Amino acid sequence: MNTVLLGTTDPELEEAARLLKSGEVVGIPTETVYGLAANAFNAEAVKKIFAAKGRPCDNPLIVHISSMDMIGDIASQVPEAAIKCAKRFWPGPLTMIMPKSDKIPLVTSGGLDTVGIRFPSNPVARRIIELCGFPLAAPSANLSGSPSPTNASRVMEDMNGRIAAIVDGGESDVGVESTVISFEGNAIRLLRPGKISVELLRTVCDEVLVDRGVTDKLAEGVIVRSPGMKYKHYAPKANVVLVDSDLDSYKEYVASNAVQGDYCLLFDESEKIPGVPYLTYGLSSEAQAHCLFERLRQFDELGAKTVYTRCPSQNGVGLAVYNRILRSAGFNLVRLK
């Protein structure tokens, strides 16, 4: 397949919509990361997403909408708490799990009776959905397990020849995937952290439960309702080691363990370790989220063998960064404090 690179002019977006209407898969920009989009109602089109990514079929997809009017065709029931969250956070990087309608094929929902719904704020993504006239199932536009792409060139690296087209909408703003939540009575359960943090969710709902799968490896066979919970994700080819310690202990650990070909992933302005090359990934949690996946891909280009990563904050957006690194490391966490 010849993968075409499209821009964001009206004719090019109309071409993207034409391909999607014909049952093809198109890489599209969103404010979080780039997604692999297909008609969420078309089971055969959705199967092409799984094939392009090499994604396990029990890993559910998120359905993207361009207006609140589309929810009725996707969800069979909308909890009251979901309406409150939509008013506060949509359009934006929040996915809400709800009971699915019969119009959503089981392949889209990963065999579950629920479906994740998101109303992106990215104007290009919303315009494409509007032109299609149907919602788009769209996981991240990477090969399954590898770091998510935040620009069109990274999508092309993974998907050239696998999908029909990629729309180049520039760099993603957030840099990590959307926050995913479900509802339990009057409580919200956080399934995957993102820019919409626990602290922000508590402005809508007093009780926010953080699922064990956010920070711990789940047992084999556990059914999950959100992508990004069950398998090793976001990982470069290098072995990633997450080191939770103060700076002095981190430096001592790396100096004792690093060999030629190893690298450090440090905070901006952090003191460097002599003889060990490094990349930095920001000082604030927002900056770290924005460039984390790009840094992990750059380590592959550098041929890194092991990457020793300084542990980020677990507050606010930092919890999303921590979650992504922890999974990229396959839960290889070293605690020195």
mmCIF file of C-alpha atoms in Angstrom:
data_model
loop_
_atom_site.group_PDB
_atom_site.id
_atom_site.type_symbol
_atom_site.label_atom_id
_atom_site.label_comp_id
_atom_site.label_asym_id
_atom_site.label_seq_id
_atom_site.Cartn_x
_atom_site.Cartn_y
_atom_site.Cartn_z
ATOM 1 C CA MET A 1 0.000 0.000 0.000
ATOM 2 C CA ASN A 2 1.213 3.488 -0.876
ATOM 3 C CA THR A 3 0.787 5.680 2.213
ATOM 4 C CA VAL A 4 -0.030 9.246 1.136
ATOM 5 C CA LEU A 5 0.985 12.240 3.262
ATOM 6 C CA LEU A 6 -1.756 14.865 3.371
ATOM 7 C CA GLY A 7 -1.838 18.395 4.729
ATOM 8 C CA THR A 8 -4.699 20.263 6.355
ATOM 9 C CA THR A 9 -6.188 22.174 3.423
ATOM 10 C CA ASP A 10 -9.887 21.591 2.773
ATOM 11 C CA PRO A 11 -9.277 19.368 -0.286
ATOM 12 C CA GLU A 12 -6.745 17.253 1.620
ATOM 13 C CA LEU A 13 -9.047 16.785 4.615
ATOM 14 C CA GLU A 14 -11.857 15.881 2.222
ATOM 15 C CA GLU A 15 -9.557 13.243 0.714
ATOM 16 C CA ALA A 16 -8.873 11.867 4.196
ATOM 17 C CA ALA A 17 -12.613 11.677 4.824
ATOM 18 C CA ARG A 18 -13.159 9.966 1.465
ATOM 19 C CA LEU A 19 -10.630 7.279 2.379
ATOM 20 C CA LEU A 20 -12.242 6.777 5.771
ATOM 21 C CA LYS A 21 -15.684 6.506 4.183
ATOM 22 C CA SER A 22 -14.319 3.814 1.858
ATOM 23 C CA GLY A 23 -13.204 1.719 4.849
ATOM 24 C CA GLU A 24 -9.523 2.677 4.949
ATOM 25 C CA VAL A 25 -7.314 3.637 7.902
ATOM 26 C CA VAL A 26 -5.877 7.163 8.120
ATOM 27 C CA GLY A 27 -3.363 8.597 10.584
ATOM 28 C CA ILE A 28 -4.741 11.800 12.099
ATOM 29 C CA PRO A 29 -3.449 14.421 14.544
ATOM 30 C CA THR A 30 -5.029 14.976 17.932
ATOM 31 C CA GLU A 31 -4.007 17.195 20.829
ATOM 32 C CA THR A 32 -2.644 14.162 22.725
ATOM 33 C CA VAL A 33 -0.807 11.958 20.193
ATOM 34 C CA TYR A 34 -1.452 10.941 16.592
ATOM 35 C CA GLY A 35 -4.161 8.326 16.081
ATOM 36 C CA LEU A 36 -4.939 5.567 13.572
ATOM 37 C CA ALA A 37 -8.504 6.301 12.557
ATOM 38 C CA ALA A 38 -11.227 4.181 10.990
ATOM 39 C CA ASN A 39 -15.026 4.201 10.933
ATOM 40 C CA ALA A 40 -15.986 3.069 14.452
ATOM 41 C CA PHE A 41 -19.200 1.469 13.110
ATOM 42 C CA ASN A 42 -17.412 -0.537 10.391
ATOM 43 C CA ALA A 43 -16.023 -3.773 11.838
ATOM 44 C CA GLU A 44 -13.941 -4.576 8.751
ATOM 45 C CA ALA A 45 -12.357 -1.117 8.749
ATOM 46 C CA VAL A 46 -11.577 -1.381 12.464
ATOM 47 C CA LYS A 47 -9.906 -4.762 11.906
ATOM 48 C CA LYS A 48 -7.458 -2.950 9.621
ATOM 49 C CA ILE A 49 -6.347 -0.818 12.609
ATOM 50 C CA PHE A 50 -5.473 -3.931 14.601
ATOM 51 C CA ALA A 51 -3.635 -5.380 11.605
ATOM 52 C CA ALA A 52 -1.646 -2.188 10.947
ATOM 53 C CA LYS A 53 -0.584 -1.869 14.586
ATOM 54 C CA GLY A 54 -0.124 -5.554 15.340
ATOM 55 C CA ARG A 55 -2.425 -4.845 18.298
ATOM 56 C CA PRO A 56 -3.994 -7.609 20.435
ATOM 57 C CA CYS A 57 -7.707 -7.851 19.639
ATOM 58 C CA ASP A 58 -8.744 -7.683 23.326
ATOM 59 C CA ASN A 59 -7.255 -4.197 23.693
ATOM 60 C CA PRO A 60 -10.236 -1.801 23.322
ATOM 61 C CA LEU A 61 -10.223 1.253 21.062
ATOM 62 C CA ILE A 62 -11.378 4.773 21.880
ATOM 63 C CA VAL A 63 -14.149 6.280 19.773
ATOM 64 C CA HIS A 64 -13.729 9.947 18.821
ATOM 65 C CA ILE A 65 -16.620 12.342 18.200
ATOM 66 C CA SER A 66 -16.983 15.893 16.911
ATOM 67 C CA SER A 67 -20.200 16.866 18.725
ATOM 68 C CA MET A 68 -22.217 15.816 21.746
ATOM 69 C CA ASP A 69 -25.041 14.789 19.398
ATOM 70 C CA MET A 70 -23.002 11.736 18.332
ATOM 71 C CA ILE A 71 -23.005 10.117 21.781
ATOM 72 C CA GLY A 72 -26.496 8.657 21.385
ATOM 73 C CA ASP A 73 -25.305 6.348 18.602
ATOM 74 C CA ILE A 74 -22.305 5.163 20.637
ATOM 75 C CA ALA A 75 -23.421 4.839 24.264
ATOM 76 C CA SER A 76 -26.573 3.103 25.431
ATOM 77 C CA GLN A 77 -26.452 5.011 28.715
ATOM 78 C CA VAL A 78 -24.724 8.218 29.787
ATOM 79 C CA PRO A 79 -24.074 8.488 33.551
ATOM 80 C CA GLU A 80 -24.878 11.796 35.250
ATOM 81 C CA ALA A 81 -21.230 12.125 36.293
ATOM 82 C CA ALA A 82 -20.209 11.775 32.633
ATOM 83 C CA ILE A 83 -22.403 14.723 31.713
ATOM 84 C CA LYS A 84 -20.704 16.813 34.408
ATOM 85 C CA CYS A 85 -17.254 15.785 33.153
ATOM 86 C CA ALA A 86 -18.216 16.550 29.555
ATOM 87 C CA LYS A 87 -19.329 20.051 30.502
ATOM 88 C CA ARG A 88 -16.038 20.636 32.336
ATOM 89 C CA PHE A 89 -13.454 18.906 30.111
ATOM 90 C CA TRP A 90 -14.836 18.401 26.584
ATOM 91 C CA PRO A 91 -13.577 19.082 23.986
ATOM 92 C CA GLY A 92 -10.300 17.876 25.449
ATOM 93 C CA PRO A 93 -8.021 14.982 26.385
ATOM 94 C CA LEU A 94 -10.548 12.979 28.444
ATOM 95 C CA THR A 95 -11.976 9.567 27.526
ATOM 96 C CA MET A 96 -15.045 8.289 29.374
ATOM 97 C CA ILE A 97 -16.044 4.624 29.499
ATOM 98 C CA MET A 98 -19.798 4.025 29.083
ATOM 99 C CA PRO A 99 -22.093 1.116 28.181
ATOM 100 C CA LYS A 100 -21.913 0.716 24.408
ATOM 101 C CA SER A 101 -24.774 0.782 21.924
ATOM 102 C CA ASP A 102 -25.447 -2.048 19.497
ATOM 103 C CA LYS A 103 -24.027 0.117 16.708
ATOM 104 C CA ILE A 104 -20.503 -0.293 18.106
ATOM 105 C CA PRO A 105 -19.058 -3.628 16.903
ATOM 106 C CA LEU A 106 -17.391 -5.841 19.477
ATOM 107 C CA VAL A 107 -14.110 -5.536 17.570
ATOM 108 C CA THR A 108 -14.126 -1.791 18.328
ATOM 109 C CA SER A 109 -14.774 -2.327 22.047
ATOM 110 C CA GLY A 110 -12.269 -5.179 22.383
ATOM 111 C CA GLY A 111 -15.098 -7.649 23.024
ATOM 112 C CA LEU A 112 -16.480 -5.600 25.940
ATOM 113 C CA ASP A 113 -19.976 -4.256 26.582
ATOM 114 C CA THR A 114 -18.507 -0.809 27.214
ATOM 115 C CA VAL A 115 -16.801 1.745 24.994
ATOM 116 C CA GLY A 116 -14.449 4.680 25.558
ATOM 117 C CA ILE A 117 -15.630 7.990 24.064
ATOM 118 C CA ARG A 118 -13.554 11.130 23.530
ATOM 119 C CA PHE A 119 -14.328 14.565 22.090
ATOM 120 C CA PRO A 120 -10.915 15.871 20.949
ATOM 121 C CA SER A 121 -10.095 19.552 21.012
ATOM 122 C CA ASN A 122 -7.774 19.347 17.986
ATOM 123 C CA PRO A 123 -9.581 21.232 15.181
ATOM 124 C CA VAL A 124 -8.163 19.039 12.407
ATOM 125 C CA ALA A 125 -9.376 15.841 14.062
ATOM 126 C CA ARG A 126 -12.810 17.337 14.643
ATOM 127 C CA ARG A 127 -13.057 18.589 11.069
ATOM 128 C CA ILE A 128 -12.218 15.136 9.689
ATOM 129 C CA ILE A 129 -14.915 13.553 11.876
ATOM 130 C CA GLU A 130 -17.408 16.189 10.722
ATOM 131 C CA LEU A 131 -16.590 15.489 7.064
ATOM 132 C CA CYS A 132 -17.012 11.764 7.633
ATOM 133 C CA GLY A 133 -20.317 12.055 9.456
ATOM 134 C CA PHE A 134 -19.485 9.128 11.736
ATOM 135 C CA PRO A 135 -17.279 8.640 14.827
ATOM 136 C CA LEU A 136 -13.715 7.408 14.445
ATOM 137 C CA ALA A 137 -12.085 4.607 16.387
ATOM 138 C CA ALA A 138 -8.507 5.761 16.844
ATOM 139 C CA PRO A 139 -5.761 4.262 19.009
ATOM 140 C CA SER A 140 -2.269 5.758 18.922
ATOM 141 C CA ALA A 141 -0.649 5.600 15.480
ATOM 142 C CA ASN A 142 2.354 3.441 16.392
ATOM 143 C CA LEU A 143 3.279 -0.199 16.109
ATOM 144 C CA SER A 144 1.831 -1.923 19.152
ATOM 145 C CA GLY A 145 4.043 -1.533 22.219
ATOM 146 C CA SER A 146 6.329 1.175 20.826
ATOM 147 C CA PRO A 147 6.326 4.865 21.861
ATOM 148 C CA SER A 148 3.311 6.786 20.616
ATOM 149 C CA PRO A 149 4.000 9.294 17.814
ATOM 150 C CA THR A 150 3.527 13.009 18.371
ATOM 151 C CA ASN A 151 4.190 14.132 14.792
ATOM 152 C CA ALA A 152 3.416 12.880 11.298
ATOM 153 C CA SER A 153 6.978 11.842 10.456
ATOM 154 C CA ARG A 154 7.001 9.357 13.348
ATOM 155 C CA VAL A 155 3.679 7.943 12.140
ATOM 156 C CA MET A 156 5.205 7.493 8.701
ATOM 157 C CA GLU A 157 8.159 5.610 10.218
ATOM 158 C CA ASP A 158 5.816 3.037 11.737
ATOM 159 C CA MET A 159 2.945 2.997 9.250
ATOM 160 C CA ASN A 160 4.380 3.602 5.779
ATOM 161 C CA GLY A 161 2.850 0.922 3.563
ATOM 162 C CA ARG A 162 0.421 -0.204 6.287
ATOM 163 C CA ILE A 163 -2.301 2.465 5.999
ATOM 164 C CA ALA A 164 -3.813 4.593 3.244
ATOM 165 C CA ALA A 165 -2.801 8.087 4.377
ATOM 166 C CA ILE A 166 -1.462 10.303 7.160
ATOM 167 C CA VAL A 167 -2.681 13.840 7.821
ATOM 168 C CA ASP A 168 0.154 16.104 8.968
ATOM 169 C CA GLY A 169 -1.338 18.471 11.528
ATOM 170 C CA GLY A 170 1.919 19.458 13.202
ATOM 171 C CA GLU A 171 3.212 18.563 16.642
ATOM 172 C CA SER A 172 0.790 17.225 19.266
ATOM 173 C CA ASP A 173 0.289 19.645 22.146
ATOM 174 C CA VAL A 174 -0.038 17.308 25.149
ATOM 175 C CA GLY A 175 2.300 14.465 24.174
ATOM 176 C CA VAL A 176 0.683 11.606 26.140
ATOM 177 C CA GLU A 177 -2.610 9.845 25.533
ATOM 178 C CA SER A 178 -5.908 10.982 27.030
ATOM 179 C CA THR A 179 -7.005 10.440 30.585
ATOM 180 C CA VAL A 180 -9.408 7.466 30.748
ATOM 181 C CA ILE A 181 -12.092 7.201 33.422
ATOM 182 C CA SER A 182 -15.055 4.983 34.241
ATOM 183 C CA PHE A 183 -17.966 5.506 36.625
ATOM 184 C CA GLU A 184 -18.946 3.558 39.749
ATOM 185 C CA GLY A 185 -22.070 5.010 41.306
ATOM 186 C CA ASN A 186 -21.143 8.536 42.327
ATOM 187 C CA ALA A 187 -17.407 7.843 42.036
ATOM 188 C CA ILE A 188 -14.941 8.210 39.160
ATOM 189 C CA ARG A 189 -12.304 5.539 38.604
ATOM 190 C CA LEU A 190 -9.084 6.632 36.907
ATOM 191 C CA LEU A 191 -7.957 3.880 34.522
ATOM 192 C CA ARG A 192 -5.243 5.748 32.609
ATOM 193 C CA PRO A 193 -3.764 9.085 33.720
ATOM 194 C CA GLY A 194 -3.287 11.970 31.320
ATOM 195 C CA LYS A 195 -3.427 15.755 31.213
ATOM 196 C CA ILE A 196 -6.801 15.748 32.991
ATOM 197 C CA SER A 197 -5.333 14.903 36.380
ATOM 198 C CA VAL A 198 -6.800 13.399 39.543
ATOM 199 C CA GLU A 199 -6.769 16.876 41.031
ATOM 200 C CA LEU A 200 -8.814 18.274 38.132
ATOM 201 C CA LEU A 201 -11.270 15.370 38.243
ATOM 202 C CA ARG A 202 -11.887 16.119 41.918
ATOM 203 C CA THR A 203 -13.242 19.536 40.919
ATOM 204 C CA VAL A 204 -16.151 17.635 39.362
ATOM 205 C CA CYS A 205 -16.456 14.607 41.640
ATOM 206 C CA ASP A 206 -15.442 14.339 45.303
ATOM 207 C CA GLU A 207 -14.537 10.643 45.045
ATOM 208 C CA VAL A 208 -11.860 9.753 42.478
ATOM 209 C CA LEU A 209 -10.439 6.236 42.729
ATOM 210 C CA VAL A 210 -7.071 5.477 41.144
ATOM 211 C CA ASP A 211 -7.146 1.997 39.635
ATOM 212 C CA ARG A 212 -4.416 -0.389 40.733
ATOM 213 C CA GLY A 213 -3.413 -0.822 37.081
ATOM 214 C CA VAL A 214 -2.182 2.787 36.911
ATOM 215 C CA THR A 215 0.903 2.041 38.997
ATOM 216 C CA ASP A 216 1.024 -1.773 39.278
ATOM 217 C CA LYS A 217 1.313 -4.642 36.836
ATOM 218 C CA LEU A 218 -1.988 -6.460 36.464
ATOM 219 C CA ALA A 219 -2.270 -10.226 36.756
ATOM 220 C CA GLU A 220 -2.540 -12.340 33.616
ATOM 221 C CA GLY A 221 -6.093 -12.769 32.375
ATOM 222 C CA VAL A 222 -7.490 -9.629 34.012
ATOM 223 C CA ILE A 223 -10.130 -7.941 31.843
ATOM 224 C CA VAL A 224 -9.423 -4.240 31.332
ATOM 225 C CA ARG A 225 -11.756 -1.553 30.007
ATOM 226 C CA SER A 226 -9.101 0.933 28.952
ATOM 227 C CA PRO A 227 -6.206 0.766 26.509
ATOM 228 C CA GLY A 228 -2.750 1.103 28.013
ATOM 229 C CA MET A 229 -3.398 -1.115 31.035
ATOM 230 C CA LYS A 230 -2.739 -4.716 30.073
ATOM 231 C CA TYR A 231 0.399 -4.942 27.975
ATOM 232 C CA LYS A 232 3.891 -3.477 27.906
ATOM 233 C CA HIS A 233 3.497 -0.141 26.148
ATOM 234 C CA TYR A 234 5.369 2.934 24.991
ATOM 235 C CA ALA A 235 8.700 1.082 24.934
ATOM 236 C CA PRO A 236 11.760 1.831 22.811
ATOM 237 C CA LYS A 237 14.042 -0.995 21.727
ATOM 238 C CA ALA A 238 16.367 -0.077 24.599
ATOM 239 C CA ASN A 239 15.928 -1.538 28.044
ATOM 240 C CA VAL A 240 14.413 1.174 30.263
ATOM 241 C CA VAL A 241 15.171 1.318 34.000
ATOM 242 C CA LEU A 242 13.127 3.733 36.104
ATOM 243 C CA VAL A 243 15.102 4.929 39.138
ATOM 244 C CA ASP A 244 13.131 6.414 42.030
ATOM 245 C CA SER A 245 15.659 8.227 44.213
ATOM 246 C CA ASP A 246 17.227 11.539 45.075
ATOM 247 C CA LEU A 247 19.780 12.909 42.632
ATOM 248 C CA ASP A 248 22.876 11.729 44.520
ATOM 249 C CA SER A 249 21.581 8.155 44.810
ATOM 250 C CA TYR A 250 20.560 8.182 41.159
ATOM 251 C CA LYS A 251 24.014 9.326 40.069
ATOM 252 C CA GLU A 252 25.719 6.695 42.224
ATOM 253 C CA TYR A 253 23.465 3.926 40.876
ATOM 254 C CA VAL A 254 23.995 4.866 37.235
ATOM 255 C CA ALA A 255 27.748 5.290 37.659
ATOM 256 C CA SER A 256 27.924 1.792 39.170
ATOM 257 C CA ASN A 257 25.774 0.081 36.523
ATOM 258 C CA ALA A 258 26.110 1.925 33.224
ATOM 259 C CA VAL A 259 28.268 0.447 30.457
ATOM 260 C CA GLN A 260 29.136 1.672 26.991
ATOM 261 C CA GLY A 261 25.989 2.201 24.962
ATOM 262 C CA ASP A 262 23.866 3.172 27.964
ATOM 263 C CA TYR A 263 22.184 6.555 28.367
ATOM 264 C CA CYS A 264 20.434 8.669 30.975
ATOM 265 C CA LEU A 265 17.068 10.406 30.655
ATOM 266 C CA LEU A 266 17.320 13.423 32.957
ATOM 267 C CA PHE A 267 15.285 16.452 33.951
ATOM 268 C CA ASP A 268 16.295 19.720 32.328
ATOM 269 C CA GLU A 269 18.937 21.525 34.405
ATOM 270 C CA SER A 270 19.785 18.301 36.250
ATOM 271 C CA GLU A 271 23.429 17.631 37.107
ATOM 272 C CA LYS A 272 24.985 15.259 34.587
ATOM 273 C CA ILE A 273 26.869 12.035 35.236
ATOM 274 C CA PRO A 274 30.445 12.046 33.869
ATOM 275 C CA GLY A 275 30.989 9.603 31.031
ATOM 276 C CA VAL A 276 27.305 8.707 30.551
ATOM 277 C CA PRO A 277 25.544 10.369 27.596
ATOM 278 C CA TYR A 278 22.041 11.692 28.149
ATOM 279 C CA LEU A 279 18.921 13.345 26.849
ATOM 280 C CA THR A 280 16.649 15.582 28.911
ATOM 281 C CA TYR A 281 12.859 15.554 28.951
ATOM 282 C CA GLY A 282 11.794 18.758 30.612
ATOM 283 C CA LEU A 283 11.632 20.204 34.099
ATOM 284 C CA SER A 284 7.860 20.569 34.615
ATOM 285 C CA SER A 285 5.458 17.640 34.342
ATOM 286 C CA GLU A 286 3.775 19.277 31.342
ATOM 287 C CA ALA A 287 7.103 19.607 29.513
ATOM 288 C CA GLN A 288 8.002 16.011 30.334
ATOM 289 C CA ALA A 289 4.665 14.767 28.981
ATOM 290 C CA HIS A 290 5.114 16.796 25.810
ATOM 291 C CA CYS A 291 8.485 15.338 24.813
ATOM 292 C CA LEU A 292 8.710 11.935 26.559
ATOM 293 C CA PHE A 293 7.744 9.763 23.588
ATOM 294 C CA GLU A 294 9.955 11.698 21.206
ATOM 295 C CA ARG A 295 12.916 11.187 23.542
ATOM 296 C CA LEU A 296 12.249 7.442 23.752
ATOM 297 C CA ARG A 297 12.266 7.267 19.951
ATOM 298 C CA GLN A 298 15.477 9.274 19.824
ATOM 299 C CA PHE A 299 17.164 6.705 22.061
ATOM 300 C CA ASP A 300 16.433 4.099 19.390
ATOM 301 C CA GLU A 301 18.061 6.328 16.783
ATOM 302 C CA LEU A 302 21.110 6.628 19.055
ATOM 303 C CA GLY A 303 21.307 2.849 19.445
ATOM 304 C CA ALA A 304 20.919 2.981 23.221
ATOM 305 C CA LYS A 305 21.122 -0.341 25.042
ATOM 306 C CA THR A 306 19.818 0.729 28.464
ATOM 307 C CA VAL A 307 18.208 4.010 29.492
ATOM 308 C CA TYR A 308 18.352 4.985 33.164
ATOM 309 C CA THR A 309 15.441 7.336 33.742
ATOM 310 C CA ARG A 310 15.009 9.732 36.620
ATOM 311 C CA CYS A 311 11.601 9.207 38.188
ATOM 312 C CA PRO A 312 9.159 12.089 37.648
ATOM 313 C CA SER A 313 6.660 13.497 40.102
ATOM 314 C CA GLN A 314 3.456 11.523 40.569
ATOM 315 C CA ASN A 315 1.333 14.623 41.106
ATOM 316 C CA GLY A 316 -0.883 16.218 38.490
ATOM 317 C CA VAL A 317 0.216 15.447 34.938
ATOM 318 C CA GLY A 318 3.320 13.835 36.485
ATOM 319 C CA LEU A 319 1.261 10.717 37.236
ATOM 320 C CA ALA A 320 0.712 10.270 33.481
ATOM 321 C CA VAL A 321 4.435 10.628 32.803
ATOM 322 C CA TYR A 322 5.247 8.158 35.590
ATOM 323 C CA ASN A 323 2.671 5.686 34.235
ATOM 324 C CA ARG A 324 4.100 5.836 30.697
ATOM 325 C CA ILE A 325 7.716 5.398 31.798
ATOM 326 C CA LEU A 326 6.796 2.594 34.179
ATOM 327 C CA ARG A 327 5.127 0.699 31.338
ATOM 328 C CA SER A 328 7.915 1.456 28.884
ATOM 329 C CA ALA A 329 10.250 -0.087 31.476
ATOM 330 C CA GLY A 330 8.057 -3.164 31.824
ATOM 331 C CA PHE A 331 7.751 -2.244 35.545
ATOM 332 C CA ASN A 332 11.537 -2.375 35.951
ATOM 333 C CA LEU A 333 11.547 0.068 38.878
ATOM 334 C CA VAL A 334 14.507 0.586 41.215
ATOM 335 C CA ARG A 335 13.697 2.326 44.497
ATOM 336 C CA LEU A 336 16.659 3.840 46.345
ATOM 337 C CA LYS A 337 14.899 5.931 48.950
#
